[in-house]
Short mmCIF file of C-alpha atoms and ligand atoms in Angstrom, two decimals:
data_model
loop_
_atom_site.label_atom_id
_atom_site.label_comp_id
_atom_site.label_asym_id
_atom_site.label_seq_id
_atom_site.Cartn_x
_atom_site.Cartn_y
_atom_site.Cartn_z
CA MET A 172 -18.08 50.10 21.17
CA LYS A 173 -17.30 46.61 22.50
CA ILE A 174 -19.13 43.80 24.44
CA GLU A 175 -16.76 42.04 26.94
CA LEU A 176 -17.12 39.22 29.50
CA GLU A 177 -15.66 38.92 32.92
CA ASN A 178 -16.82 36.11 35.45
CA ASN A 179 -19.98 35.30 33.66
CA LYS A 180 -20.81 39.08 33.55
CA VAL A 181 -21.54 41.04 30.23
CA PHE A 182 -19.93 44.40 29.95
CA PHE A 183 -20.43 47.20 27.43
CA ASN A 184 -17.14 48.97 26.87
CA LYS A 185 -17.46 52.44 25.31
CA GLY A 186 -13.73 53.09 25.68
CA SER A 187 -14.00 55.94 28.33
CA THR A 188 -16.55 54.03 30.32
CA LYS A 189 -17.49 50.36 30.99
CA GLN A 190 -20.69 49.28 32.42
CA GLU A 191 -22.37 45.90 33.19
CA ILE A 192 -25.45 44.95 31.20
CA HIS A 193 -28.16 43.80 33.33
CA PRO A 194 -28.79 40.10 32.97
CA PHE A 195 -32.41 40.62 32.81
CA TRP A 196 -31.91 43.07 29.90
CA LEU A 197 -30.25 40.25 27.99
CA ARG A 198 -32.81 37.78 29.00
CA GLU A 199 -35.58 39.86 27.65
CA ARG A 200 -33.96 39.83 24.29
CA VAL A 201 -33.90 36.14 23.86
CA ASP A 202 -34.86 35.53 20.27
CA GLY A 203 -34.94 31.85 19.54
CA ASP A 204 -37.91 30.38 17.81
CA GLU A 205 -39.78 29.56 21.01
CA PHE A 206 -39.32 32.99 22.36
CA LEU A 207 -39.79 35.36 19.38
CA ASP A 208 -42.37 35.08 16.63
CA LYS A 209 -40.16 35.63 13.52
CA GLY A 210 -43.03 37.16 11.29
CA THR A 211 -44.18 39.85 13.69
CA GLN A 212 -40.93 40.15 15.91
CA GLN A 213 -43.17 40.16 18.88
CA ARG A 214 -42.33 38.26 22.02
CA LEU A 215 -43.97 34.83 22.77
CA PHE A 216 -43.31 35.30 26.40
CA ASP A 217 -44.16 37.97 28.92
CA PRO A 218 -40.99 39.38 30.76
CA SER A 219 -43.05 41.53 33.00
CA ALA A 220 -44.44 38.44 34.66
CA MET A 221 -41.13 36.84 35.20
CA ASN A 222 -39.06 36.66 38.25
CA SER A 223 -36.41 39.32 37.77
CA GLU A 224 -33.70 37.27 39.69
CA ILE A 225 -32.04 36.26 36.57
CA ILE A 226 -28.42 35.35 36.63
CA ILE A 227 -26.02 34.27 33.79
CA LYS A 228 -24.53 30.84 34.54
CA LYS A 229 -22.12 30.76 31.52
CA ALA A 230 -21.50 33.28 28.82
CA GLN A 231 -19.23 33.32 25.72
CA ILE A 232 -18.67 35.14 22.52
CA ASN A 233 -18.49 33.34 19.24
CA ASN A 234 -18.51 34.45 15.74
CA GLY A 235 -20.38 37.73 16.42
CA PHE A 236 -22.79 35.95 18.86
CA LEU A 237 -23.15 36.27 22.54
CA GLU A 238 -24.00 32.68 23.83
CA ILE A 239 -25.63 32.73 27.30
CA ASN A 240 -27.02 30.09 29.63
CA PHE A 241 -29.43 31.60 32.06
CA ASN A 242 -30.20 30.29 35.58
CA ASP A 243 -33.87 29.64 34.39
CA GLY A 244 -32.64 27.03 32.04
CA VAL A 245 -32.86 29.13 28.91
CA ASN A 246 -29.96 29.34 26.50
CA SER A 247 -29.69 31.91 23.89
CA LYS A 248 -27.47 33.23 21.05
CA LEU A 249 -27.76 36.95 20.62
CA ASN A 250 -26.55 38.92 17.73
CA LEU A 251 -23.85 41.43 18.93
CA ASN A 252 -24.48 44.00 16.16
CA LYS A 253 -28.07 44.03 16.90
CA LEU A 254 -27.47 44.52 20.71
CA LYS A 255 -25.04 47.35 20.02
CA LEU A 256 -27.74 49.30 17.79
CA GLU A 257 -29.72 49.48 21.14
CA PHE A 258 -27.07 51.19 23.14
CA SER A 259 -27.55 54.66 21.47
CA ASN A 260 -30.93 54.83 23.20
CA LYS A 261 -32.50 57.05 20.74
CA ASP A 262 -34.50 57.18 17.54
CA THR A 263 -31.74 56.89 14.89
CA ILE A 264 -34.06 57.50 11.95
CA ILE A 265 -36.50 60.43 12.50
CA LYS A 266 -34.59 62.60 15.02
CA SER A 267 -31.32 62.16 12.91
CA ILE A 268 -32.97 64.16 10.18
CA LEU A 269 -32.07 67.82 10.90
CA LYS A 270 -34.61 70.59 10.25
CA LYS A 271 -33.47 73.12 7.87
CA LYS A 272 -34.38 76.76 8.59
CA TRP A 273 -35.86 78.54 5.80
CA ASN A 274 -37.62 81.86 4.80
CA SER A 275 -38.62 83.97 1.64
CA SER A 276 -35.04 83.26 0.27
CA LEU A 277 -35.62 79.71 -0.08
CA LYS A 278 -35.00 78.80 -3.71
CA ASN A 279 -34.88 75.68 -5.80
CA ILE A 280 -36.54 73.19 -3.47
CA LYS A 281 -36.78 69.97 -5.10
CA ASN A 282 -40.20 68.99 -6.38
CA PHE A 283 -41.01 65.34 -6.64
CA GLU A 284 -42.76 63.65 -9.52
CA TYR A 285 -45.50 61.04 -9.06
CA LYS A 286 -45.15 57.95 -11.14
CA GLU A 287 -46.22 54.26 -10.91
CA ASN A 288 -45.23 52.20 -7.83
CA PHE A 289 -44.31 55.71 -6.18
CA PHE A 290 -44.96 54.69 -2.59
CA GLU A 291 -42.55 51.85 -2.56
CA SER A 292 -39.79 53.67 -4.34
CA ARG A 293 -36.48 55.21 -3.38
CA GLU A 294 -37.95 58.43 -4.50
CA MET A 295 -40.60 58.19 -1.75
CA HIS A 296 -37.90 57.64 0.79
CA ASP A 297 -35.98 60.99 -0.49
CA LEU A 298 -39.44 62.69 -0.51
CA LEU A 299 -40.03 61.80 3.15
CA VAL A 300 -36.51 62.98 4.30
CA SER A 301 -37.17 66.23 2.52
CA PHE A 302 -40.41 66.56 4.25
CA TYR A 303 -38.78 66.06 7.65
CA GLU A 304 -36.06 68.79 6.59
CA TYR A 305 -38.25 71.47 5.49
CA GLY A 306 -41.69 70.66 6.91
CA PHE A 307 -43.29 70.56 3.57
CA VAL A 308 -42.97 68.96 0.14
CA VAL A 309 -44.75 69.34 -3.28
CA ILE A 310 -45.35 66.22 -5.63
CA LYS A 311 -46.20 67.15 -9.19
CA ASN A 312 -48.41 65.01 -11.59
CA VAL A 313 -50.47 63.23 -8.95
CA PRO A 314 -53.75 61.82 -10.44
CA THR A 315 -56.93 63.65 -9.49
CA GLU A 316 -59.66 61.16 -10.32
CA ASN A 317 -61.89 59.65 -7.82
CA ASN A 318 -60.54 61.62 -4.78
CA PHE A 319 -57.27 60.17 -5.34
CA ILE A 320 -56.08 62.21 -2.37
CA VAL A 321 -57.51 59.60 -0.02
CA ASN A 322 -55.65 56.93 -1.97
CA PHE A 323 -52.41 58.87 -1.77
CA ALA A 324 -52.83 59.33 2.03
CA ASN A 325 -53.71 55.77 2.54
CA SER A 326 -50.62 54.53 0.54
CA VAL A 327 -48.33 56.65 2.77
CA GLY A 328 -50.15 55.56 5.90
CA SER A 329 -53.64 56.08 6.93
CA VAL A 330 -56.11 59.01 6.53
CA ARG A 331 -56.91 60.75 9.83
CA ARG A 332 -60.53 61.24 9.48
CA THR A 333 -62.11 64.28 11.38
CA ASN A 334 -65.76 65.56 11.83
CA PHE A 335 -65.06 67.31 8.34
CA GLY A 336 -64.94 63.77 6.79
CA GLU A 337 -62.27 61.68 5.15
CA HIS A 338 -61.30 64.60 2.90
CA PHE A 339 -62.65 68.03 2.32
CA ASN A 340 -63.09 70.18 -0.63
CA VAL A 341 -61.64 73.73 -0.76
CA LYS A 342 -63.75 75.94 -3.00
CA SER A 343 -65.61 79.04 -2.52
CA LYS A 344 -69.29 78.50 -1.69
CA SER A 345 -72.10 80.60 -0.30
CA ASN A 346 -72.59 80.57 3.41
CA PRO A 347 -69.38 79.24 4.13
CA ASN A 348 -68.73 77.89 7.72
CA ASP A 349 -64.98 78.50 7.47
CA LEU A 350 -62.94 81.39 5.75
CA ALA A 351 -61.16 78.65 3.77
CA TYR A 352 -64.29 78.33 1.64
CA THR A 353 -64.37 82.06 0.59
CA THR A 354 -62.21 83.94 -2.00
CA LEU A 355 -60.44 86.03 0.75
CA HIS A 356 -56.93 86.35 1.57
CA LEU A 357 -56.04 83.68 4.35
CA SER A 358 -53.24 84.82 6.68
CA PRO A 359 -50.75 82.17 7.86
CA HIS A 360 -52.26 79.59 10.38
CA THR A 361 -51.93 76.12 11.33
CA ASP A 362 -55.18 73.94 11.03
CA ASN A 363 -57.43 72.53 13.70
CA PRO A 364 -55.52 73.73 16.87
CA TYR A 365 -58.57 72.81 18.89
CA ARG A 366 -58.20 69.03 18.20
CA ASN A 367 -56.48 66.60 20.67
CA PRO A 368 -54.14 65.57 19.14
CA VAL A 369 -53.82 68.31 16.46
CA PRO A 370 -53.64 66.52 12.91
CA CYS A 371 -50.04 66.37 12.06
CA ILE A 372 -49.86 66.65 8.43
CA GLN A 373 -52.15 68.31 6.10
CA ILE A 374 -52.25 67.15 2.34
CA LEU A 375 -53.62 69.65 -0.30
CA HIS A 376 -54.20 68.48 -3.77
CA CYS A 377 -54.90 70.96 -6.57
CA ILE A 378 -57.62 69.77 -8.97
CA GLU A 379 -58.33 72.88 -10.79
CA ASN A 380 -56.92 76.49 -10.61
CA LYS A 381 -58.03 78.91 -13.37
CA VAL A 382 -57.57 82.05 -11.35
CA LYS A 383 -54.69 84.62 -11.42
CA GLY A 384 -54.37 85.08 -7.65
CA GLY A 385 -54.95 82.19 -5.08
CA PHE A 386 -51.29 81.66 -4.39
CA SER A 387 -50.40 79.27 -1.68
CA THR A 388 -48.31 80.75 1.12
CA LEU A 389 -45.99 79.06 3.66
CA VAL A 390 -44.24 80.18 6.73
CA ASP A 391 -41.69 78.04 8.60
CA GLY A 392 -42.85 78.13 12.36
CA TYR A 393 -39.51 76.61 13.38
CA THR A 394 -37.45 79.29 11.80
CA VAL A 395 -39.57 82.04 13.09
CA THR A 396 -39.71 80.79 16.72
CA GLU A 397 -36.07 80.01 16.85
CA ASN A 398 -35.31 83.50 15.68
CA LEU A 399 -37.71 84.98 18.24
CA LYS A 400 -35.96 82.99 20.97
CA LYS A 401 -32.55 84.72 20.01
CA GLU A 402 -33.99 88.27 19.29
CA ASP A 403 -36.68 88.50 22.07
CA PRO A 404 -36.22 85.75 24.65
CA LYS A 405 -38.80 87.32 27.01
CA ALA A 406 -41.50 87.10 24.20
CA TYR A 407 -40.41 83.54 23.43
CA LYS A 408 -40.66 82.49 27.12
CA ILE A 409 -44.15 83.77 27.70
CA LEU A 410 -45.49 82.45 24.47
CA SER A 411 -44.01 79.05 25.43
CA GLU A 412 -45.41 79.18 28.85
CA ILE A 413 -49.10 80.37 28.64
CA LYS A 414 -51.70 77.85 27.57
CA VAL A 415 -54.44 79.27 25.51
CA ARG A 416 -57.71 77.80 24.68
CA PHE A 417 -58.69 77.01 21.05
CA LYS A 418 -62.34 76.08 20.46
CA PHE A 419 -64.49 75.00 17.52
CA THR A 420 -68.20 74.64 17.99
CA ASP A 421 -71.05 73.59 15.54
CA ARG A 422 -74.39 71.82 16.10
CA LYS A 423 -72.86 68.42 16.69
CA VAL A 424 -69.60 68.89 18.53
CA VAL A 425 -67.59 71.17 20.66
CA LEU A 426 -63.83 70.69 20.31
CA GLU A 427 -61.58 72.34 22.64
CA ASP A 428 -57.93 72.09 23.52
CA TRP A 429 -55.32 74.27 25.38
CA SER A 430 -51.80 74.65 24.43
CA GLU A 431 -48.92 77.23 24.31
CA LEU A 432 -48.46 79.02 20.92
CA ILE A 433 -44.85 77.69 21.03
CA HIS A 434 -44.95 74.30 22.53
CA LEU A 435 -41.58 72.92 23.67
CA ASP A 436 -40.62 69.44 24.51
CA ASN A 437 -39.10 68.16 27.85
CA ASN A 438 -35.70 69.39 26.71
CA LYS A 439 -37.22 72.84 26.07
CA GLU A 440 -36.71 72.26 22.36
CA PHE A 441 -39.10 73.09 19.54
CA LYS A 442 -41.90 70.60 19.28
CA GLN A 443 -44.93 72.37 17.72
CA VAL A 444 -46.61 75.71 16.85
CA ARG A 445 -50.21 76.46 16.78
CA PHE A 446 -51.55 79.69 15.40
CA SER A 447 -54.98 80.56 14.47
CA PRO A 448 -55.83 84.03 15.82
CA ARG A 449 -59.47 83.72 15.13
CA LEU A 450 -59.75 80.88 17.51
CA ASP A 451 -57.45 81.44 20.52
CA TYR A 452 -58.33 82.82 23.91
CA VAL A 453 -55.85 83.66 26.55
CA PRO A 454 -57.13 83.03 30.08
CA MET A 455 -57.60 85.90 32.51
CA LEU A 456 -54.23 86.52 34.02
CA GLU A 457 -52.57 89.34 35.78
CA LYS A 458 -52.81 92.59 33.90
CA LYS A 459 -48.90 92.86 33.82
CA LYS A 460 -48.61 89.31 32.48
CA LEU A 461 -51.14 89.89 29.85
CA ASP A 462 -49.49 93.04 28.77
CA LEU A 463 -46.29 91.12 28.14
CA TYR A 464 -48.41 88.29 26.39
CA TYR A 465 -50.26 90.58 24.07
CA LYS A 466 -47.04 92.28 23.04
CA ALA A 467 -45.39 89.03 22.47
CA ARG A 468 -48.19 87.64 20.30
CA LYS A 469 -48.33 90.72 18.33
CA LYS A 470 -44.47 90.29 17.57
CA LEU A 471 -45.11 86.69 16.64
CA SER A 472 -47.94 87.62 14.50
CA ASP A 473 -45.79 90.21 12.71
CA LEU A 474 -43.12 87.76 12.13
CA TYR A 475 -45.43 84.98 10.79
CA ASN A 476 -47.01 87.72 8.34
CA SER A 477 -43.79 89.35 7.29
CA GLU A 478 -42.87 88.97 3.60
CA LYS A 479 -39.43 88.13 4.72
CA ASN A 480 -40.61 84.81 6.23
CA ARG A 481 -43.06 83.87 3.54
CA ILE A 482 -42.71 81.83 0.34
CA GLU A 483 -45.46 82.08 -2.24
CA PHE A 484 -46.18 79.75 -5.12
CA LYS A 485 -49.10 78.79 -7.33
CA LEU A 486 -50.23 75.06 -7.04
CA ILE A 487 -51.36 73.90 -10.52
CA PRO A 488 -53.63 70.90 -11.23
CA LYS A 489 -52.15 67.67 -10.03
CA ASP A 490 -49.76 69.35 -7.58
CA LEU A 491 -50.02 67.66 -4.20
CA MET A 492 -48.54 69.39 -1.22
CA MET A 493 -47.78 67.84 2.14
CA MET A 494 -47.32 70.20 5.04
CA ASP A 495 -46.23 69.58 8.69
CA ASN A 496 -49.17 71.17 10.41
CA HIS A 497 -47.20 71.23 13.79
CA ARG A 498 -44.47 73.31 12.12
CA VAL A 499 -45.37 75.02 8.89
CA LEU A 500 -48.21 77.76 8.79
CA HIS A 501 -50.02 78.02 5.44
CA GLY A 502 -52.36 80.58 3.89
CA ARG A 503 -53.44 81.91 0.65
CA THR A 504 -53.75 85.09 -1.42
CA LYS A 505 -57.24 86.48 -2.44
CA PHE A 506 -58.59 85.61 -5.66
CA ASN A 507 -61.43 86.66 -8.15
CA PRO A 508 -63.78 83.77 -8.65
CA GLU A 509 -65.06 85.20 -11.94
CA GLU A 510 -61.90 84.37 -13.51
CA GLY A 511 -62.69 80.64 -13.29
CA ASN A 512 -62.63 77.77 -10.74
CA ARG A 513 -60.31 77.26 -8.04
CA PHE A 514 -60.59 73.78 -6.39
CA LEU A 515 -58.29 72.08 -3.96
CA GLN A 516 -59.00 68.82 -1.98
CA GLY A 517 -57.47 68.30 1.47
CA CYS A 518 -57.06 65.66 4.27
CA TYR A 519 -54.98 64.90 7.07
CA ILE A 520 -52.55 62.21 8.10
CA ASP A 521 -50.50 61.73 11.30
CA PHE A 522 -46.79 61.39 11.94
CA ASP A 523 -47.05 57.61 12.55
CA SER A 524 -47.84 57.26 8.79
CA THR A 525 -44.74 59.14 7.50
CA GLU A 526 -42.50 57.68 10.23
CA GLY A 527 -43.76 54.28 9.63
CA LYS A 528 -43.16 54.64 5.94
CA LEU A 529 -39.68 56.24 6.21
CA ARG A 530 -38.62 53.38 8.52
CA HIS A 531 -39.93 50.72 6.13
CA LEU A 532 -38.30 52.19 3.19
CA LYS A 533 -34.83 52.63 5.08
CA ARG A 534 -35.19 48.85 5.84
CA LYS A 535 -36.28 47.95 2.32
CA PHE A 536 -33.32 49.81 0.63
CA ASN A 537 -30.85 49.10 3.40
CA ILE A 538 -30.20 52.80 3.84
FE1 FE2 B 147 -55.90 75.81 6.73
#
């Protein structure tokens, strides 16, 4: 990768190809004191309001800097290494972390340990990388006093408040408005599929757990749907095409959103799963199509509920688990409340929190 000059034109030479860099693209990146605020790294001028007829009058390369005089009287010195970083045209931090597929054979996943200054530590960086690889992470020994979960969430990024509040308490209660507040087995699901956008990350913090059952269960929606794509492409296709309605109602609000059970991005790659079979309603479609859809959904449900795809473990007090609610399904085995209390606290954060923190820590530790 090289930047070259020819007749006051700037070229980007990749070896196999050589292309001219638009003069306006370079003019937008002028970063002298009067053009860029050093503290915020925000522009002090508005390129969208500028005349785009920008021409380079003179250009030269000196000691790693591209020195340019533009025809509007602006002279600049641009750092070549900084410019080259922009040529990959993609997110080099989050997308470069490859998702690892896992099922019930997943063993020895690293648990992290909370300590002082945790949120600014190298450990936090490693934790976030692991989170993006596996879609979940467990941190031991996280303080439980004064709803510390909210503090934890706000130290990674910001709590995503919902109509359930800043955080919620998961313990069995009489007259529950959600099965989470019973002692029943909870099959694998993703949370809040009826929100727009769906909360990205769920945090669960164990405060008390004196029962023999009540194990936490996790299933990797990414692994399951990638396997389905290979084994039953027809089922995969219909589940990634038909949008279904998810709805939540109570006295104060009606939440509704429509989505495929397997949501793909523009490149037809995995983006998000939603699964909450007590809340999904497929539209009235042709009988043949619905035949196919119902068979496909049953297949997906069997895979999500299969022991082969599930890991099971017990959260003990002070354990805090972060789960990618767009990727990993969670559930719980039943328990007997007469054996003692089981009390978890939960809250949500969005991907801007973890992404922002990870980028910051990479910058801080020069990783
Ligand atoms: Fe849940």
